[in-house]
Amino acid sequence: MSFTGMFGRGGKVGLSAQESQANFMMAEQEIEMVTDLFNRVSDSCLKKCIPDTYLEPDLNKGESVCLDRCVAKFFEVNKQVGAKLQDISAQNQASQQSRGGLF
Amino acid sequence: MDFSQFNEADTQRMQQLLERNQMRDFMRLYSGLVQRCFDSCVTDFTSKTMSTKEEGCVSRCTDKFMKHAERVGQRFAEQNSALMEEQSKK
């Protein structure tokens, strides 16, 4: 934990220690999330696109194109599932509120 | 990564965190690679030493995996920045 921010030594002046701690934790969480996403994309696309008979050291055309599409589709699925989950939770919230209004 | 909102000490802390993560990710890559190349290349246990065929396979497997990681990394960066841009618009 650092308090140098309070005295305006480097970084933004006036950012409290708590604020800078919150910033830090958010950045840390973001890094973790992106790293995790990358690892999952990489593992999935390796399994789906690269056959485990290693006849050549290079990616061939088919494998390369497969990887490109695989990464794009993984992001699509990520987005679609995210949107769907958001819908569901919005619906749940709405129905809870309306029930709360009735009783 | 934008560190502009951090003060000096936090920038240093972030650097340490990144280094630690890098080490962890490298170890993960390494062990994953060993696992994958062992599983797909080494199937014969009539000898204690690796055959030329197995060694060639491991070498190709490593090369190919690194190229895989590089390509996925490039596409990932593109997709991720597109996603970030989309989210920042909202």
GROMACS .gro file of C-alpha atoms in nm:
model
  193
    1MET     CA    1   0.000   0.000   0.000
    2SER     CA    2   0.143   0.335  -0.097
    3PHE     CA    3   0.064   0.681   0.026
    4THR     CA    4   0.290   0.869  -0.208
    5GLY     CA    5  -0.011   0.961  -0.417
    6MET     CA    6  -0.149   1.168  -0.132
    7PHE     CA    7   0.149   1.396  -0.145
    8GLY     CA    8   0.139   1.423  -0.520
    9ARG     CA    9   0.475   1.260  -0.575
   10GLY     CA   10   0.439   1.134  -0.929
   11GLY     CA   11   0.107   1.035  -1.079
   12LYS     CA   12  -0.203   1.242  -1.037
   13VAL     CA   13  -0.211   1.493  -0.757
   14GLY     CA   14  -0.508   1.458  -0.526
   15LEU     CA   15  -0.576   1.090  -0.594
   16SER     CA   16  -0.632   0.938  -0.253
   17ALA     CA   17  -0.466   0.616  -0.147
   18GLN     CA   18  -0.803   0.446  -0.156
   19GLU     CA   19  -0.873   0.563  -0.507
   20SER     CA   20  -0.535   0.454  -0.631
   21GLN     CA   21  -0.580   0.118  -0.459
   22ALA     CA   22  -0.914   0.076  -0.634
   23ASN     CA   23  -0.757   0.166  -0.968
   24PHE     CA   24  -0.484  -0.082  -0.908
   25MET     CA   25  -0.720  -0.362  -0.823
   26MET     CA   26  -0.931  -0.292  -1.128
   27ALA     CA   27  -0.627  -0.302  -1.352
   28GLU     CA   28  -0.513  -0.624  -1.188
   29GLN     CA   29  -0.851  -0.784  -1.238
   30GLU     CA   30  -0.859  -0.677  -1.601
   31ILE     CA   31  -0.518  -0.830  -1.665
   32GLU     CA   32  -0.629  -1.155  -1.502
   33MET     CA   33  -0.947  -1.163  -1.710
   34VAL     CA   34  -0.773  -1.099  -2.040
   35THR     CA   35  -0.500  -1.353  -1.962
   36ASP     CA   36  -0.757  -1.615  -1.872
   37LEU     CA   37  -0.956  -1.545  -2.187
   38PHE     CA   38  -0.644  -1.574  -2.399
   39ASN     CA   39  -0.545  -1.903  -2.241
   40ARG     CA   40  -0.889  -2.046  -2.299
   41VAL     CA   41  -0.903  -1.931  -2.662
   42SER     CA   42  -0.556  -2.068  -2.721
   43ASP     CA   43  -0.634  -2.408  -2.568
   44SER     CA   44  -0.967  -2.446  -2.746
   45CYS     CA   45  -0.837  -2.346  -3.086
   46LEU     CA   46  -0.533  -2.570  -3.051
   47LYS     CA   47  -0.760  -2.865  -2.982
   48LYS     CA   48  -0.996  -2.779  -3.265
   49CYS     CA   49  -0.753  -2.671  -3.537
   50ILE     CA   50  -0.420  -2.846  -3.489
   51PRO     CA   51  -0.427  -3.223  -3.536
   52ASP     CA   52  -0.181  -3.405  -3.315
   53THR     CA   53   0.011  -3.571  -3.593
   54TYR     CA   54   0.314  -3.353  -3.627
   55LEU     CA   55   0.421  -3.408  -3.986
   56GLU     CA   56   0.535  -3.050  -4.045
   57PRO     CA   57   0.671  -2.774  -3.822
   58ASP     CA   58   0.467  -2.498  -3.988
   59LEU     CA   59   0.103  -2.412  -3.972
   60ASN     CA   60  -0.046  -2.505  -4.306
   61LYS     CA   61  -0.303  -2.294  -4.485
   62GLY     CA   62  -0.601  -2.481  -4.347
   63GLU     CA   63  -0.476  -2.467  -3.989
   64SER     CA   64  -0.399  -2.097  -4.015
   65VAL     CA   65  -0.741  -2.010  -4.152
   66CYS     CA   66  -0.900  -2.237  -3.892
   67LEU     CA   67  -0.719  -2.052  -3.610
   68ASP     CA   68  -0.827  -1.712  -3.744
   69ARG     CA   69  -1.189  -1.819  -3.760
   70CYS     CA   70  -1.169  -2.001  -3.430
   71VAL     CA   71  -1.052  -1.691  -3.243
   72ALA     CA   72  -1.318  -1.476  -3.410
   73LYS     CA   73  -1.590  -1.727  -3.327
   74PHE     CA   74  -1.477  -1.765  -2.968
   75PHE     CA   75  -1.524  -1.391  -2.924
   76GLU     CA   76  -1.865  -1.412  -3.092
   77VAL     CA   77  -1.974  -1.685  -2.852
   78ASN     CA   78  -1.834  -1.484  -2.563
   79LYS     CA   79  -2.044  -1.187  -2.670
   80GLN     CA   80  -2.358  -1.388  -2.736
   81VAL     CA   81  -2.346  -1.569  -2.402
   82GLY     CA   82  -2.278  -1.241  -2.225
   83ALA     CA   83  -2.577  -1.073  -2.388
   84LYS     CA   84  -2.801  -1.369  -2.310
   85LEU     CA   85  -2.696  -1.377  -1.945
   86GLN     CA   86  -2.762  -1.007  -1.920
   87ASP     CA   87  -3.111  -1.058  -2.066
   88ILE     CA   88  -3.185  -1.335  -1.822
   89SER     CA   89  -3.068  -1.138  -1.522
   90ALA     CA   90  -3.266  -0.833  -1.639
   91GLN     CA   91  -3.576  -1.052  -1.672
   92ASN     CA   92  -3.521  -1.198  -1.327
   93GLN     CA   93  -3.484  -0.857  -1.179
   94ALA     CA   94  -3.795  -0.730  -1.353
   95SER     CA   95  -4.005  -1.025  -1.237
   96GLN     CA   96  -3.876  -0.989  -0.883
   97GLN     CA   97  -3.970  -0.625  -0.882
   98SER     CA   98  -4.318  -0.688  -1.019
   99ARG     CA   99  -4.374  -0.962  -0.762
  100GLY     CA  100  -4.253  -0.728  -0.493
  101GLY     CA  101  -4.511  -0.476  -0.613
  102LEU     CA  102  -4.795  -0.726  -0.598
  103PHE     CA  103  -4.733  -0.849  -0.248
  104MET     CA  104  -0.161  -0.079  -2.080
  105ASP     CA  105  -0.224   0.270  -1.960
  106PHE     CA  106  -0.051   0.344  -1.632
  107SER     CA  107  -0.116   0.715  -1.638
  108GLN     CA  108  -0.359   0.699  -1.347
  109PHE     CA  109  -0.100   0.533  -1.124
  110ASN     CA  110   0.152   0.701  -0.903
  111GLU     CA  111   0.515   0.596  -0.892
  112ALA     CA  112   0.482   0.326  -0.628
  113ASP     CA  113   0.177   0.172  -0.794
  114THR     CA  114   0.348   0.171  -1.132
  115GLN     CA  115   0.628  -0.025  -0.973
  116ARG     CA  116   0.384  -0.262  -0.809
  117MET     CA  117   0.208  -0.312  -1.141
  118GLN     CA  118   0.540  -0.387  -1.306
  119GLN     CA  119   0.610  -0.653  -1.045
  120LEU     CA  120   0.268  -0.800  -1.096
  121LEU     CA  121   0.320  -0.815  -1.471
  122GLU     CA  122   0.655  -0.984  -1.428
  123ARG     CA  123   0.508  -1.241  -1.194
  124ASN     CA  124   0.225  -1.306  -1.437
  125GLN     CA  125   0.467  -1.339  -1.723
  126MET     CA  126   0.663  -1.601  -1.534
  127ARG     CA  127   0.346  -1.788  -1.444
  128ASP     CA  128   0.221  -1.776  -1.804
  129PHE     CA  129   0.552  -1.896  -1.934
  130MET     CA  130   0.554  -2.193  -1.695
  131ARG     CA  131   0.199  -2.271  -1.798
  132LEU     CA  132   0.294  -2.259  -2.166
  133TYR     CA  133   0.596  -2.477  -2.102
  134SER     CA  134   0.417  -2.749  -1.908
  135GLY     CA  135   0.125  -2.745  -2.152
  136LEU     CA  136   0.364  -2.786  -2.440
  137VAL     CA  137   0.548  -3.075  -2.274
  138GLN     CA  138   0.217  -3.246  -2.204
  139ARG     CA  139   0.082  -3.201  -2.554
  140CYS     CA  140   0.401  -3.304  -2.735
  141PHE     CA  141   0.459  -3.599  -2.504
  142ASP     CA  142   0.103  -3.721  -2.548
  143SER     CA  143   0.104  -3.694  -2.925
  144CYS     CA  144   0.464  -3.795  -3.001
  145VAL     CA  145   0.564  -4.057  -2.748
  146THR     CA  146   0.363  -4.375  -2.766
  147ASP     CA  147   0.623  -4.646  -2.783
  148PHE     CA  148   0.781  -4.780  -2.465
  149THR     CA  149   0.994  -5.062  -2.598
  150SER     CA  150   1.299  -4.845  -2.539
  151LYS     CA  151   1.413  -4.603  -2.271
  152THR     CA  152   1.560  -4.351  -2.513
  153MET     CA  153   1.370  -4.129  -2.753
  154SER     CA  154   1.377  -4.249  -3.114
  155THR     CA  155   1.475  -4.016  -3.399
  156LYS     CA  156   1.114  -4.022  -3.507
  157GLU     CA  157   0.994  -3.915  -3.165
  158GLU     CA  158   1.255  -3.642  -3.140
  159GLY     CA  159   1.157  -3.510  -3.483
  160CYS     CA  160   0.793  -3.514  -3.380
  161VAL     CA  161   0.863  -3.323  -3.058
  162SER     CA  162   1.063  -3.066  -3.250
  163ARG     CA  163   0.785  -3.016  -3.506
  164CYS     CA  164   0.528  -3.012  -3.229
  165THR     CA  165   0.713  -2.734  -3.044
  166ASP     CA  166   0.763  -2.529  -3.360
  167LYS     CA  167   0.404  -2.563  -3.457
  168PHE     CA  168   0.277  -2.479  -3.112
  169MET     CA  169   0.481  -2.159  -3.099
  170LYS     CA  170   0.346  -2.056  -3.437
  171HIS     CA  171  -0.003  -2.141  -3.316
  172ALA     CA  172   0.043  -1.923  -3.006
  173GLU     CA  173   0.179  -1.637  -3.215
  174ARG     CA  174  -0.108  -1.644  -3.460
  175VAL     CA  175  -0.374  -1.677  -3.191
  176GLY     CA  176  -0.202  -1.390  -3.008
  177GLN     CA  177  -0.229  -1.165  -3.313
  178ARG     CA  178  -0.593  -1.245  -3.379
  179PHE     CA  179  -0.670  -1.219  -3.008
  180ALA     CA  180  -0.523  -0.870  -2.991
  181GLU     CA  181  -0.732  -0.762  -3.289
  182GLN     CA  182  -1.054  -0.908  -3.154
  183ASN     CA  183  -0.990  -0.780  -2.804
  184SER     CA  184  -0.925  -0.424  -2.913
  185ALA     CA  185  -1.238  -0.435  -3.129
  186LEU     CA  186  -1.432  -0.553  -2.825
  187MET     CA  187  -1.286  -0.280  -2.605
  188GLU     CA  188  -1.376  -0.017  -2.859
  189GLU     CA  189  -1.731  -0.147  -2.881
  190GLN     CA  190  -1.765  -0.144  -2.502
  191SER     CA  191  -1.627   0.206  -2.468
  192LYS     CA  192  -1.887   0.332  -2.716
  193LYS     CA  193  -2.174   0.213  -2.497
   0.00000   0.00000   0.00000
